[in-house]
Amino acid sequence: MKLFLDTANINEIREIASWGVLDGITTNPSLLSKEGISLEKSIKEICKLVKGPVSAEVISTDLAGMLKEGRAYSKWAKNVVIKIPMTIEGLKAVKILTKEKILTNVTLCFSANQAILAAKAGASYVSPFIGRLDDAGESGMTLVEEIVQIFENYCFMTEVLVASIREPRQVTEAAIAGADIATVPFAIFQKLIAHQLTDIGLKKFIEDSKKIPKK
Ligand code: E4P
Protein backbone atom coordinates (compact mmCIF):
# COMPACT_ATOMS: atom_id res chain seq x y z
CA MET A 1 0.00 0.00 0.00
CA LYS A 2 1.18 3.48 -0.81
CA LEU A 3 1.30 6.14 1.90
CA PHE A 4 0.49 9.74 1.06
CA LEU A 5 0.70 12.71 3.41
CA ASP A 6 -2.47 14.79 3.73
CA THR A 7 -1.11 18.31 4.12
CA ALA A 8 0.01 21.47 2.35
CA ASN A 9 2.62 22.28 4.99
CA ILE A 10 6.15 22.24 3.57
CA ASN A 11 7.87 21.46 6.88
CA GLU A 12 5.62 18.47 7.45
CA ILE A 13 6.28 17.27 3.90
CA ARG A 14 10.07 17.71 4.32
CA GLU A 15 10.01 15.73 7.57
CA ILE A 16 8.02 12.73 6.28
CA ALA A 17 9.85 12.75 2.92
CA SER A 18 13.11 12.38 4.90
CA TRP A 19 11.82 9.07 6.32
CA GLY A 20 11.97 7.56 2.83
CA VAL A 21 8.43 6.14 2.89
CA LEU A 22 6.42 8.93 1.31
CA ASP A 23 4.64 8.07 -1.95
CA GLY A 24 2.60 11.23 -2.58
CA ILE A 25 0.65 14.20 -1.23
CA THR A 26 -2.99 15.20 -1.05
CA THR A 27 -4.05 18.79 -0.44
CA ASN A 28 -7.43 20.45 -0.30
CA PRO A 29 -8.58 24.10 -0.07
CA SER A 30 -8.94 23.87 3.73
CA LEU A 31 -5.37 22.61 4.16
CA LEU A 32 -4.00 25.22 1.74
CA SER A 33 -5.86 28.05 3.49
CA LYS A 34 -3.75 27.43 6.63
CA GLU A 35 -0.46 28.06 4.82
CA GLY A 36 -0.86 31.67 3.62
CA ILE A 37 0.68 30.87 0.21
CA SER A 38 -1.09 30.79 -3.17
CA LEU A 39 -2.29 27.45 -4.53
CA GLU A 40 0.11 27.67 -7.47
CA LYS A 41 3.18 28.48 -5.34
CA SER A 42 2.30 25.77 -2.83
CA ILE A 43 1.75 23.03 -5.39
CA LYS A 44 4.88 23.92 -7.36
CA GLU A 45 6.98 23.85 -4.18
CA ILE A 46 5.46 20.54 -3.04
CA CYS A 47 6.07 18.99 -6.47
CA LYS A 48 9.76 19.88 -6.22
CA LEU A 49 10.02 18.01 -2.92
CA VAL A 50 7.91 14.95 -3.77
CA LYS A 51 8.25 12.88 -6.93
CA GLY A 52 4.96 10.99 -6.43
CA PRO A 53 1.43 12.22 -7.20
CA VAL A 54 0.43 15.58 -5.68
CA SER A 55 -3.32 16.28 -5.61
CA ALA A 56 -4.43 19.89 -6.19
CA GLU A 57 -8.16 20.60 -5.97
CA VAL A 58 -10.15 22.70 -8.44
CA ILE A 59 -12.09 25.60 -6.95
CA SER A 60 -14.72 25.95 -9.69
CA THR A 61 -17.85 23.84 -9.58
CA ASP A 62 -18.91 24.29 -13.23
CA LEU A 63 -17.50 22.14 -16.03
CA ALA A 64 -15.77 24.94 -17.95
CA GLY A 65 -14.13 26.28 -14.80
CA MET A 66 -12.97 22.84 -13.64
CA LEU A 67 -11.49 22.08 -17.06
CA LYS A 68 -9.71 25.45 -17.19
CA GLU A 69 -8.22 25.01 -13.72
CA GLY A 70 -7.40 21.33 -14.27
CA ARG A 71 -5.55 22.04 -17.51
CA ALA A 72 -3.67 24.95 -15.92
CA TYR A 73 -2.65 22.98 -12.78
CA SER A 74 -1.47 20.06 -14.91
CA LYS A 75 1.15 22.32 -16.50
CA TRP A 76 2.68 23.26 -13.10
CA ALA A 77 4.48 19.93 -12.74
CA LYS A 78 4.41 16.41 -14.22
CA ASN A 79 3.16 14.85 -10.97
CA VAL A 80 0.13 17.09 -10.37
CA VAL A 81 -3.16 15.19 -10.01
CA ILE A 82 -6.35 17.19 -10.46
CA LYS A 83 -8.69 16.74 -7.53
CA ILE A 84 -12.31 17.04 -8.62
CA PRO A 85 -15.45 16.90 -6.47
CA MET A 86 -17.93 14.03 -6.84
CA THR A 87 -20.62 15.91 -8.80
CA ILE A 88 -22.19 15.53 -12.25
CA GLU A 89 -20.05 18.40 -13.56
CA GLY A 90 -17.09 16.80 -11.83
CA LEU A 91 -17.71 13.46 -13.58
CA LYS A 92 -17.86 15.20 -16.95
CA ALA A 93 -14.59 16.98 -16.18
CA VAL A 94 -12.93 13.69 -15.17
CA LYS A 95 -13.99 12.06 -18.45
CA ILE A 96 -12.59 14.92 -20.53
CA LEU A 97 -9.37 15.39 -18.55
CA THR A 98 -8.73 11.62 -18.63
CA LYS A 99 -8.99 11.68 -22.44
CA GLU A 100 -6.37 14.44 -22.37
CA LYS A 101 -4.13 12.14 -20.26
CA ILE A 102 -4.44 14.35 -17.20
CA LEU A 103 -4.59 12.40 -13.91
CA THR A 104 -7.62 12.94 -11.66
CA ASN A 105 -8.60 12.22 -8.07
CA VAL A 106 -12.35 12.23 -7.39
CA THR A 107 -12.79 13.66 -3.92
CA LEU A 108 -15.63 13.74 -1.38
CA CYS A 109 -16.69 10.17 -2.16
CA PHE A 110 -19.16 8.84 0.40
CA SER A 111 -20.78 5.85 -1.34
CA ALA A 112 -19.85 2.82 -3.42
CA ASN A 113 -22.12 4.04 -6.23
CA GLN A 114 -20.20 7.31 -6.37
CA ALA A 115 -16.96 5.32 -6.59
CA ILE A 116 -18.37 3.22 -9.46
CA LEU A 117 -19.25 6.39 -11.36
CA ALA A 118 -15.79 7.88 -10.75
CA ALA A 119 -14.16 4.68 -12.03
CA LYS A 120 -16.40 4.56 -15.10
CA ALA A 121 -15.50 8.18 -15.91
CA GLY A 122 -11.85 7.09 -15.88
CA ALA A 123 -10.62 8.65 -12.62
CA SER A 124 -7.06 7.74 -11.70
CA TYR A 125 -7.97 7.81 -7.99
CA VAL A 126 -11.14 7.91 -5.92
CA SER A 127 -11.06 9.22 -2.35
CA PRO A 128 -13.55 7.76 0.15
CA PHE A 129 -13.61 10.09 3.19
CA ILE A 130 -13.83 7.55 5.99
CA GLY A 131 -13.50 9.82 9.04
CA ARG A 132 -16.32 12.08 7.93
CA LEU A 133 -18.53 9.01 7.33
CA ASP A 134 -17.72 7.68 10.81
CA ASP A 135 -18.53 11.14 12.22
CA ALA A 136 -21.93 10.88 10.50
CA GLY A 137 -22.62 7.53 12.20
CA GLU A 138 -21.79 5.35 9.17
CA SER A 139 -18.85 3.00 8.64
CA GLY A 140 -16.04 4.47 6.55
CA MET A 141 -14.09 1.23 6.47
CA THR A 142 -17.12 -0.74 5.23
CA LEU A 143 -17.23 1.68 2.30
CA VAL A 144 -13.54 1.08 1.57
CA GLU A 145 -14.10 -2.71 1.64
CA GLU A 146 -17.05 -2.37 -0.75
CA ILE A 147 -15.14 -0.20 -3.22
CA VAL A 148 -12.08 -2.48 -3.20
CA GLN A 149 -14.30 -5.52 -3.85
CA ILE A 150 -16.25 -3.81 -6.66
CA PHE A 151 -13.11 -2.54 -8.39
CA GLU A 152 -11.65 -6.05 -8.17
CA ASN A 153 -14.86 -7.63 -9.58
CA TYR A 154 -14.74 -5.45 -12.67
CA CYS A 155 -10.99 -4.87 -13.01
CA PHE A 156 -11.43 -1.10 -12.67
CA MET A 157 -8.01 0.56 -12.84
CA THR A 158 -8.97 3.46 -10.54
CA GLU A 159 -6.92 3.39 -7.32
CA VAL A 160 -8.70 3.50 -3.97
CA LEU A 161 -7.22 6.38 -1.96
CA VAL A 162 -8.46 6.24 1.64
CA ALA A 163 -8.88 9.80 2.95
CA SER A 164 -10.10 11.59 6.07
CA ILE A 165 -8.06 9.31 8.32
CA ARG A 166 -8.35 10.11 12.03
CA GLU A 167 -6.38 7.36 13.77
CA PRO A 168 -3.46 4.96 13.12
CA ARG A 169 -5.58 1.80 13.25
CA GLN A 170 -7.44 3.01 10.13
CA VAL A 171 -4.20 2.74 8.15
CA THR A 172 -3.91 -0.93 9.14
CA GLU A 173 -7.55 -1.55 8.33
CA ALA A 174 -7.22 0.17 4.94
CA ALA A 175 -4.26 -2.11 4.16
CA ILE A 176 -6.19 -5.24 5.24
CA ALA A 177 -9.10 -4.14 3.04
CA GLY A 178 -6.71 -3.93 0.09
CA ALA A 179 -6.86 -0.17 -0.49
CA ASP A 180 -4.18 1.10 -2.85
CA ILE A 181 -3.32 4.21 -0.84
CA ALA A 182 -3.92 5.79 2.56
CA THR A 183 -3.47 9.55 2.83
CA VAL A 184 -2.42 10.28 6.37
CA PRO A 185 -2.30 13.56 8.34
CA PHE A 186 1.12 14.48 9.81
CA ALA A 187 0.12 13.78 13.44
CA ILE A 188 -1.14 10.31 12.53
CA PHE A 189 1.96 9.60 10.43
CA GLN A 190 4.06 10.17 13.56
CA LYS A 191 1.84 7.78 15.50
CA LEU A 192 2.38 5.04 12.87
CA ILE A 193 5.96 4.62 14.01
CA ALA A 194 5.40 4.97 17.74
CA HIS A 195 5.06 2.07 20.18
CA GLN A 196 5.90 2.24 23.87
CA LEU A 197 7.30 -1.32 23.85
CA THR A 198 9.76 -0.24 21.14
CA ASP A 199 10.90 2.65 23.37
CA ILE A 200 11.15 0.46 26.48
CA GLY A 201 12.93 -2.30 24.54
CA LEU A 202 15.43 0.08 22.97
CA LYS A 203 16.20 1.74 26.32
CA LYS A 204 16.96 -1.68 27.84
CA PHE A 205 19.15 -2.73 24.90
CA ILE A 206 21.15 0.51 25.19
CA GLU A 207 21.59 0.00 28.96
CA ASP A 208 22.60 -3.64 28.51
CA SER A 209 25.00 -2.81 25.66
CA LYS A 210 27.09 -0.86 28.19
CA LYS A 211 27.63 -4.10 30.16
CA ILE A 212 29.11 -5.95 27.17
CA PRO A 213 32.90 -6.28 27.58
CA LYS A 214 34.74 -4.11 25.07
CA LYS A 215 37.30 -6.86 24.29
C1 E4P B 1 -7.98 13.98 1.33
O1 E4P B 1 -7.83 14.01 0.14
C2 E4P B 1 -8.72 15.00 2.08
O2 E4P B 1 -8.11 16.21 1.78
C3 E4P B 1 -8.65 14.80 3.58
O3 E4P B 1 -8.25 13.49 3.89
C4 E4P B 1 -9.90 15.21 4.28
O4 E4P B 1 -9.75 14.94 5.65
P1 E4P B 1 -10.71 15.57 6.77
O5 E4P B 1 -12.03 14.89 6.70
O6 E4P B 1 -9.99 15.28 8.06
O7 E4P B 1 -10.80 17.04 6.49
PDB file of C-alpha atoms and ligand atoms in Angstrom:
ATOM      1  CA  MET A   1       0.000   0.000   0.000  1.00  0.00           C
ATOM      2  CA  LYS A   2       1.177   3.479  -0.808  1.00  0.00           C
ATOM      3  CA  LEU A   3       1.299   6.144   1.896  1.00  0.00           C
ATOM      4  CA  PHE A   4       0.493   9.742   1.056  1.00  0.00           C
ATOM      5  CA  LEU A   5       0.700  12.709   3.415  1.00  0.00           C
ATOM      6  CA  ASP A   6      -2.469  14.786   3.728  1.00  0.00           C
ATOM      7  CA  THR A   7      -1.106  18.314   4.125  1.00  0.00           C
ATOM      8  CA  ALA A   8       0.008  21.474   2.349  1.00  0.00           C
ATOM      9  CA  ASN A   9       2.620  22.279   4.991  1.00  0.00           C
ATOM     10  CA  ILE A  10       6.154  22.240   3.570  1.00  0.00           C
ATOM     11  CA  ASN A  11       7.872  21.459   6.876  1.00  0.00           C
ATOM     12  CA  GLU A  12       5.622  18.469   7.453  1.00  0.00           C
ATOM     13  CA  ILE A  13       6.284  17.269   3.898  1.00  0.00           C
ATOM     14  CA  ARG A  14      10.068  17.708   4.323  1.00  0.00           C
ATOM     15  CA  GLU A  15      10.010  15.726   7.566  1.00  0.00           C
ATOM     16  CA  ILE A  16       8.017  12.734   6.281  1.00  0.00           C
ATOM     17  CA  ALA A  17       9.854  12.746   2.925  1.00  0.00           C
ATOM     18  CA  SER A  18      13.106  12.384   4.898  1.00  0.00           C
ATOM     19  CA  TRP A  19      11.824   9.072   6.322  1.00  0.00           C
ATOM     20  CA  GLY A  20      11.975   7.558   2.829  1.00  0.00           C
ATOM     21  CA  VAL A  21       8.432   6.139   2.895  1.00  0.00           C
ATOM     22  CA  LEU A  22       6.415   8.935   1.314  1.00  0.00           C
ATOM     23  CA  ASP A  23       4.639   8.073  -1.950  1.00  0.00           C
ATOM     24  CA  GLY A  24       2.596  11.228  -2.584  1.00  0.00           C
ATOM     25  CA  ILE A  25       0.651  14.204  -1.235  1.00  0.00           C
ATOM     26  CA  THR A  26      -2.993  15.197  -1.047  1.00  0.00           C
ATOM     27  CA  THR A  27      -4.046  18.786  -0.439  1.00  0.00           C
ATOM     28  CA  ASN A  28      -7.427  20.454  -0.305  1.00  0.00           C
ATOM     29  CA  PRO A  29      -8.583  24.097  -0.068  1.00  0.00           C
ATOM     30  CA  SER A  30      -8.942  23.870   3.730  1.00  0.00           C
ATOM     31  CA  LEU A  31      -5.365  22.609   4.165  1.00  0.00           C
ATOM     32  CA  LEU A  32      -3.995  25.217   1.739  1.00  0.00           C
ATOM     33  CA  SER A  33      -5.858  28.047   3.488  1.00  0.00           C
ATOM     34  CA  LYS A  34      -3.752  27.431   6.629  1.00  0.00           C
ATOM     35  CA  GLU A  35      -0.458  28.064   4.820  1.00  0.00           C
ATOM     36  CA  GLY A  36      -0.858  31.674   3.621  1.00  0.00           C
ATOM     37  CA  ILE A  37       0.678  30.865   0.213  1.00  0.00           C
ATOM     38  CA  SER A  38      -1.095  30.785  -3.170  1.00  0.00           C
ATOM     39  CA  LEU A  39      -2.289  27.454  -4.529  1.00  0.00           C
ATOM     40  CA  GLU A  40       0.110  27.673  -7.465  1.00  0.00           C
ATOM     41  CA  LYS A  41       3.179  28.480  -5.340  1.00  0.00           C
ATOM     42  CA  SER A  42       2.297  25.770  -2.826  1.00  0.00           C
ATOM     43  CA  ILE A  43       1.748  23.031  -5.394  1.00  0.00           C
ATOM     44  CA  LYS A  44       4.879  23.923  -7.363  1.00  0.00           C
ATOM     45  CA  GLU A  45       6.976  23.851  -4.184  1.00  0.00           C
ATOM     46  CA  ILE A  46       5.458  20.542  -3.038  1.00  0.00           C
ATOM     47  CA  CYS A  47       6.070  18.988  -6.468  1.00  0.00           C
ATOM     48  CA  LYS A  48       9.760  19.883  -6.221  1.00  0.00           C
ATOM     49  CA  LEU A  49      10.022  18.008  -2.917  1.00  0.00           C
ATOM     50  CA  VAL A  50       7.907  14.951  -3.768  1.00  0.00           C
ATOM     51  CA  LYS A  51       8.246  12.882  -6.929  1.00  0.00           C
ATOM     52  CA  GLY A  52       4.956  10.992  -6.431  1.00  0.00           C
ATOM     53  CA  PRO A  53       1.434  12.220  -7.200  1.00  0.00           C
ATOM     54  CA  VAL A  54       0.426  15.582  -5.675  1.00  0.00           C
ATOM     55  CA  SER A  55      -3.320  16.281  -5.610  1.00  0.00           C
ATOM     56  CA  ALA A  56      -4.434  19.892  -6.189  1.00  0.00           C
ATOM     57  CA  GLU A  57      -8.155  20.597  -5.973  1.00  0.00           C
ATOM     58  CA  VAL A  58     -10.146  22.698  -8.439  1.00  0.00           C
ATOM     59  CA  ILE A  59     -12.090  25.604  -6.950  1.00  0.00           C
ATOM     60  CA  SER A  60     -14.723  25.952  -9.692  1.00  0.00           C
ATOM     61  CA  THR A  61     -17.846  23.836  -9.580  1.00  0.00           C
ATOM     62  CA  ASP A  62     -18.911  24.292 -13.234  1.00  0.00           C
ATOM     63  CA  LEU A  63     -17.497  22.145 -16.030  1.00  0.00           C
ATOM     64  CA  ALA A  64     -15.771  24.941 -17.954  1.00  0.00           C
ATOM     65  CA  GLY A  65     -14.133  26.278 -14.802  1.00  0.00           C
ATOM     66  CA  MET A  66     -12.966  22.842 -13.638  1.00  0.00           C
ATOM     67  CA  LEU A  67     -11.489  22.084 -17.056  1.00  0.00           C
ATOM     68  CA  LYS A  68      -9.713  25.448 -17.189  1.00  0.00           C
ATOM     69  CA  GLU A  69      -8.224  25.009 -13.717  1.00  0.00           C
ATOM     70  CA  GLY A  70      -7.398  21.333 -14.265  1.00  0.00           C
ATOM     71  CA  ARG A  71      -5.551  22.043 -17.515  1.00  0.00           C
ATOM     72  CA  ALA A  72      -3.670  24.954 -15.920  1.00  0.00           C
ATOM     73  CA  TYR A  73      -2.645  22.983 -12.784  1.00  0.00           C
ATOM     74  CA  SER A  74      -1.472  20.062 -14.913  1.00  0.00           C
ATOM     75  CA  LYS A  75       1.146  22.325 -16.496  1.00  0.00           C
ATOM     76  CA  TRP A  76       2.680  23.258 -13.104  1.00  0.00           C
ATOM     77  CA  ALA A  77       4.482  19.926 -12.743  1.00  0.00           C
ATOM     78  CA  LYS A  78       4.410  16.412 -14.216  1.00  0.00           C
ATOM     79  CA  ASN A  79       3.159  14.853 -10.972  1.00  0.00           C
ATOM     80  CA  VAL A  80       0.129  17.091 -10.370  1.00  0.00           C
ATOM     81  CA  VAL A  81      -3.157  15.189 -10.013  1.00  0.00           C
ATOM     82  CA  ILE A  82      -6.352  17.194 -10.457  1.00  0.00           C
ATOM     83  CA  LYS A  83      -8.687  16.745  -7.534  1.00  0.00           C
ATOM     84  CA  ILE A  84     -12.307  17.039  -8.625  1.00  0.00           C
ATOM     85  CA  PRO A  85     -15.451  16.898  -6.468  1.00  0.00           C
ATOM     86  CA  MET A  86     -17.929  14.030  -6.843  1.00  0.00           C
ATOM     87  CA  THR A  87     -20.619  15.907  -8.798  1.00  0.00           C
ATOM     88  CA  ILE A  88     -22.190  15.530 -12.253  1.00  0.00           C
ATOM     89  CA  GLU A  89     -20.048  18.399 -13.561  1.00  0.00           C
ATOM     90  CA  GLY A  90     -17.085  16.796 -11.834  1.00  0.00           C
ATOM     91  CA  LEU A  91     -17.708  13.462 -13.576  1.00  0.00           C
ATOM     92  CA  LYS A  92     -17.860  15.197 -16.950  1.00  0.00           C
ATOM     93  CA  ALA A  93     -14.592  16.983 -16.179  1.00  0.00           C
ATOM     94  CA  VAL A  94     -12.927  13.690 -15.172  1.00  0.00           C
ATOM     95  CA  LYS A  95     -13.994  12.062 -18.452  1.00  0.00           C
ATOM     96  CA  ILE A  96     -12.595  14.924 -20.533  1.00  0.00           C
ATOM     97  CA  LEU A  97      -9.367  15.390 -18.550  1.00  0.00           C
ATOM     98  CA  THR A  98      -8.729  11.624 -18.630  1.00  0.00           C
ATOM     99  CA  LYS A  99      -8.994  11.678 -22.444  1.00  0.00           C
ATOM    100  CA  GLU A 100      -6.367  14.436 -22.369  1.00  0.00           C
ATOM    101  CA  LYS A 101      -4.132  12.137 -20.265  1.00  0.00           C
ATOM    102  CA  ILE A 102      -4.442  14.351 -17.197  1.00  0.00           C
ATOM    103  CA  LEU A 103      -4.590  12.405 -13.913  1.00  0.00           C
ATOM    104  CA  THR A 104      -7.619  12.943 -11.665  1.00  0.00           C
ATOM    105  CA  ASN A 105      -8.602  12.224  -8.071  1.00  0.00           C
ATOM    106  CA  VAL A 106     -12.345  12.230  -7.387  1.00  0.00           C
ATOM    107  CA  THR A 107     -12.785  13.661  -3.922  1.00  0.00           C
ATOM    108  CA  LEU A 108     -15.630  13.742  -1.377  1.00  0.00           C
ATOM    109  CA  CYS A 109     -16.695  10.173  -2.161  1.00  0.00           C
ATOM    110  CA  PHE A 110     -19.159   8.838   0.399  1.00  0.00           C
ATOM    111  CA  SER A 111     -20.783   5.852  -1.339  1.00  0.00           C
ATOM    112  CA  ALA A 112     -19.846   2.822  -3.419  1.00  0.00           C
ATOM    113  CA  ASN A 113     -22.117   4.041  -6.230  1.00  0.00           C
ATOM    114  CA  GLN A 114     -20.200   7.315  -6.369  1.00  0.00           C
ATOM    115  CA  ALA A 115     -16.962   5.316  -6.590  1.00  0.00           C
ATOM    116  CA  ILE A 116     -18.365   3.215  -9.464  1.00  0.00           C
ATOM    117  CA  LEU A 117     -19.254   6.395 -11.356  1.00  0.00           C
ATOM    118  CA  ALA A 118     -15.789   7.883 -10.748  1.00  0.00           C
ATOM    119  CA  ALA A 119     -14.159   4.678 -12.033  1.00  0.00           C
ATOM    120  CA  LYS A 120     -16.404   4.565 -15.101  1.00  0.00           C
ATOM    121  CA  ALA A 121     -15.501   8.185 -15.906  1.00  0.00           C
ATOM    122  CA  GLY A 122     -11.854   7.089 -15.875  1.00  0.00           C
ATOM    123  CA  ALA A 123     -10.622   8.649 -12.622  1.00  0.00           C
ATOM    124  CA  SER A 124      -7.064   7.744 -11.697  1.00  0.00           C
ATOM    125  CA  TYR A 125      -7.966   7.814  -7.987  1.00  0.00           C
ATOM    126  CA  VAL A 126     -11.141   7.907  -5.923  1.00  0.00           C
ATOM    127  CA  SER A 127     -11.060   9.216  -2.350  1.00  0.00           C
ATOM    128  CA  PRO A 128     -13.555   7.755   0.145  1.00  0.00           C
ATOM    129  CA  PHE A 129     -13.614  10.090   3.187  1.00  0.00           C
ATOM    130  CA  ILE A 130     -13.829   7.551   5.986  1.00  0.00           C
ATOM    131  CA  GLY A 131     -13.497   9.818   9.040  1.00  0.00           C
ATOM    132  CA  ARG A 132     -16.319  12.080   7.932  1.00  0.00           C
ATOM    133  CA  LEU A 133     -18.525   9.012   7.328  1.00  0.00           C
ATOM    134  CA  ASP A 134     -17.723   7.680  10.806  1.00  0.00           C
ATOM    135  CA  ASP A 135     -18.534  11.136  12.221  1.00  0.00           C
ATOM    136  CA  ALA A 136     -21.926  10.876  10.503  1.00  0.00           C
ATOM    137  CA  GLY A 137     -22.622   7.529  12.200  1.00  0.00           C
ATOM    138  CA  GLU A 138     -21.789   5.350   9.168  1.00  0.00           C
ATOM    139  CA  SER A 139     -18.845   3.002   8.641  1.00  0.00           C
ATOM    140  CA  GLY A 140     -16.038   4.475   6.551  1.00  0.00           C
ATOM    141  CA  MET A 141     -14.090   1.230   6.466  1.00  0.00           C
ATOM    142  CA  THR A 142     -17.116  -0.745   5.227  1.00  0.00           C
ATOM    143  CA  LEU A 143     -17.232   1.678   2.304  1.00  0.00           C
ATOM    144  CA  VAL A 144     -13.543   1.077   1.565  1.00  0.00           C
ATOM    145  CA  GLU A 145     -14.101  -2.707   1.637  1.00  0.00           C
ATOM    146  CA  GLU A 146     -17.047  -2.373  -0.751  1.00  0.00           C
ATOM    147  CA  ILE A 147     -15.143  -0.205  -3.219  1.00  0.00           C
ATOM    148  CA  VAL A 148     -12.080  -2.478  -3.204  1.00  0.00           C
ATOM    149  CA  GLN A 149     -14.299  -5.523  -3.854  1.00  0.00           C
ATOM    150  CA  ILE A 150     -16.254  -3.811  -6.663  1.00  0.00           C
ATOM    151  CA  PHE A 151     -13.113  -2.542  -8.393  1.00  0.00           C
ATOM    152  CA  GLU A 152     -11.648  -6.052  -8.170  1.00  0.00           C
ATOM    153  CA  ASN A 153     -14.862  -7.625  -9.576  1.00  0.00           C
ATOM    154  CA  TYR A 154     -14.741  -5.445 -12.671  1.00  0.00           C
ATOM    155  CA  CYS A 155     -10.986  -4.868 -13.007  1.00  0.00           C
ATOM    156  CA  PHE A 156     -11.426  -1.100 -12.673  1.00  0.00           C
ATOM    157  CA  MET A 157      -8.010   0.559 -12.839  1.00  0.00           C
ATOM    158  CA  THR A 158      -8.974   3.459 -10.541  1.00  0.00           C
ATOM    159  CA  GLU A 159      -6.925   3.385  -7.325  1.00  0.00           C
ATOM    160  CA  VAL A 160      -8.697   3.502  -3.965  1.00  0.00           C
ATOM    161  CA  LEU A 161      -7.217   6.381  -1.956  1.00  0.00           C
ATOM    162  CA  VAL A 162      -8.464   6.236   1.636  1.00  0.00           C
ATOM    163  CA  ALA A 163      -8.878   9.795   2.950  1.00  0.00           C
ATOM    164  CA  SER A 164     -10.101  11.592   6.070  1.00  0.00           C
ATOM    165  CA  ILE A 165      -8.055   9.314   8.316  1.00  0.00           C
ATOM    166  CA  ARG A 166      -8.349  10.110  12.026  1.00  0.00           C
ATOM    167  CA  GLU A 167      -6.385   7.365  13.773  1.00  0.00           C
ATOM    168  CA  PRO A 168      -3.459   4.963  13.117  1.00  0.00           C
ATOM    169  CA  ARG A 169      -5.583   1.801  13.249  1.00  0.00           C
ATOM    170  CA  GLN A 170      -7.440   3.006  10.135  1.00  0.00           C
ATOM    171  CA  VAL A 171      -4.200   2.739   8.148  1.00  0.00           C
ATOM    172  CA  THR A 172      -3.907  -0.934   9.143  1.00  0.00           C
ATOM    173  CA  GLU A 173      -7.552  -1.551   8.332  1.00  0.00           C
ATOM    174  CA  ALA A 174      -7.218   0.167   4.938  1.00  0.00           C
ATOM    175  CA  ALA A 175      -4.258  -2.112   4.163  1.00  0.00           C
ATOM    176  CA  ILE A 176      -6.190  -5.237   5.243  1.00  0.00           C
ATOM    177  CA  ALA A 177      -9.099  -4.137   3.044  1.00  0.00           C
ATOM    178  CA  GLY A 178      -6.710  -3.930   0.089  1.00  0.00           C
ATOM    179  CA  ALA A 179      -6.862  -0.174  -0.492  1.00  0.00           C
ATOM    180  CA  ASP A 180      -4.178   1.099  -2.850  1.00  0.00           C
ATOM    181  CA  ILE A 181      -3.319   4.210  -0.840  1.00  0.00           C
ATOM    182  CA  ALA A 182      -3.922   5.788   2.557  1.00  0.00           C
ATOM    183  CA  THR A 183      -3.470   9.553   2.829  1.00  0.00           C
ATOM    184  CA  VAL A 184      -2.422  10.279   6.367  1.00  0.00           C
ATOM    185  CA  PRO A 185      -2.300  13.558   8.338  1.00  0.00           C
ATOM    186  CA  PHE A 186       1.120  14.478   9.810  1.00  0.00           C
ATOM    187  CA  ALA A 187       0.120  13.783  13.439  1.00  0.00           C
ATOM    188  CA  ILE A 188      -1.145  10.308  12.528  1.00  0.00           C
ATOM    189  CA  PHE A 189       1.961   9.597  10.430  1.00  0.00           C
ATOM    190  CA  GLN A 190       4.064  10.170  13.556  1.00  0.00           C
ATOM    191  CA  LYS A 191       1.840   7.783  15.503  1.00  0.00           C
ATOM    192  CA  LEU A 192       2.376   5.045  12.875  1.00  0.00           C
ATOM    193  CA  ILE A 193       5.962   4.617  14.005  1.00  0.00           C
ATOM    194  CA  ALA A 194       5.401   4.974  17.744  1.00  0.00           C
ATOM    195  CA  HIS A 195       5.055   2.065  20.177  1.00  0.00           C
ATOM    196  CA  GLN A 196       5.899   2.236  23.868  1.00  0.00           C
ATOM    197  CA  LEU A 197       7.297  -1.315  23.851  1.00  0.00           C
ATOM    198  CA  THR A 198       9.761  -0.245  21.141  1.00  0.00           C
ATOM    199  CA  ASP A 199      10.901   2.653  23.369  1.00  0.00           C
ATOM    200  CA  ILE A 200      11.152   0.458  26.478  1.00  0.00           C
ATOM    201  CA  GLY A 201      12.931  -2.297  24.542  1.00  0.00           C
ATOM    202  CA  LEU A 202      15.435   0.080  22.966  1.00  0.00           C
ATOM    203  CA  LYS A 203      16.201   1.738  26.320  1.00  0.00           C
ATOM    204  CA  LYS A 204      16.958  -1.677  27.843  1.00  0.00           C
ATOM    205  CA  PHE A 205      19.149  -2.727  24.898  1.00  0.00           C
ATOM    206  CA  ILE A 206      21.150   0.514  25.187  1.00  0.00           C
ATOM    207  CA  GLU A 207      21.589  -0.001  28.956  1.00  0.00           C
ATOM    208  CA  ASP A 208      22.602  -3.642  28.507  1.00  0.00           C
ATOM    209  CA  SER A 209      24.997  -2.812  25.661  1.00  0.00           C
ATOM    210  CA  LYS A 210      27.093  -0.859  28.186  1.00  0.00           C
ATOM    211  CA  LYS A 211      27.630  -4.102  30.158  1.00  0.00           C
ATOM    212  CA  ILE A 212      29.110  -5.946  27.169  1.00  0.00           C
ATOM    213  CA  PRO A 213      32.898  -6.276  27.580  1.00  0.00           C
ATOM    214  CA  LYS A 214      34.742  -4.109  25.072  1.00  0.00           C
ATOM    215  CA  LYS A 215      37.303  -6.862  24.295  1.00  0.00           C
TER     216      LYS A 215
HETATM  217  C1  E4P B   1      -7.976  13.984   1.327  1.00  0.00           C
HETATM  218  O1  E4P B   1      -7.830  14.015   0.137  1.00  0.00           O
HETATM  219  C2  E4P B   1      -8.715  14.997   2.080  1.00  0.00           C
HETATM  220  O2  E4P B   1      -8.108  16.206   1.777  1.00  0.00           O
HETATM  221  C3  E4P B   1      -8.652  14.797   3.576  1.00  0.00           C
HETATM  222  O3  E4P B   1      -8.250  13.494   3.892  1.00  0.00           O
HETATM  223  C4  E4P B   1      -9.898  15.214   4.281  1.00  0.00           C
HETATM  224  O4  E4P B   1      -9.749  14.941   5.654  1.00  0.00           O
HETATM  225  P1  E4P B   1     -10.710  15.568   6.774  1.00  0.00           P
HETATM  226  O5  E4P B   1     -12.029  14.892   6.704  1.00  0.00           O
HETATM  227  O6  E4P B   1      -9.986  15.277   8.056  1.00  0.00           O
HETATM  228  O7  E4P B   1     -10.798  17.037   6.489  1.00  0.00           O
END
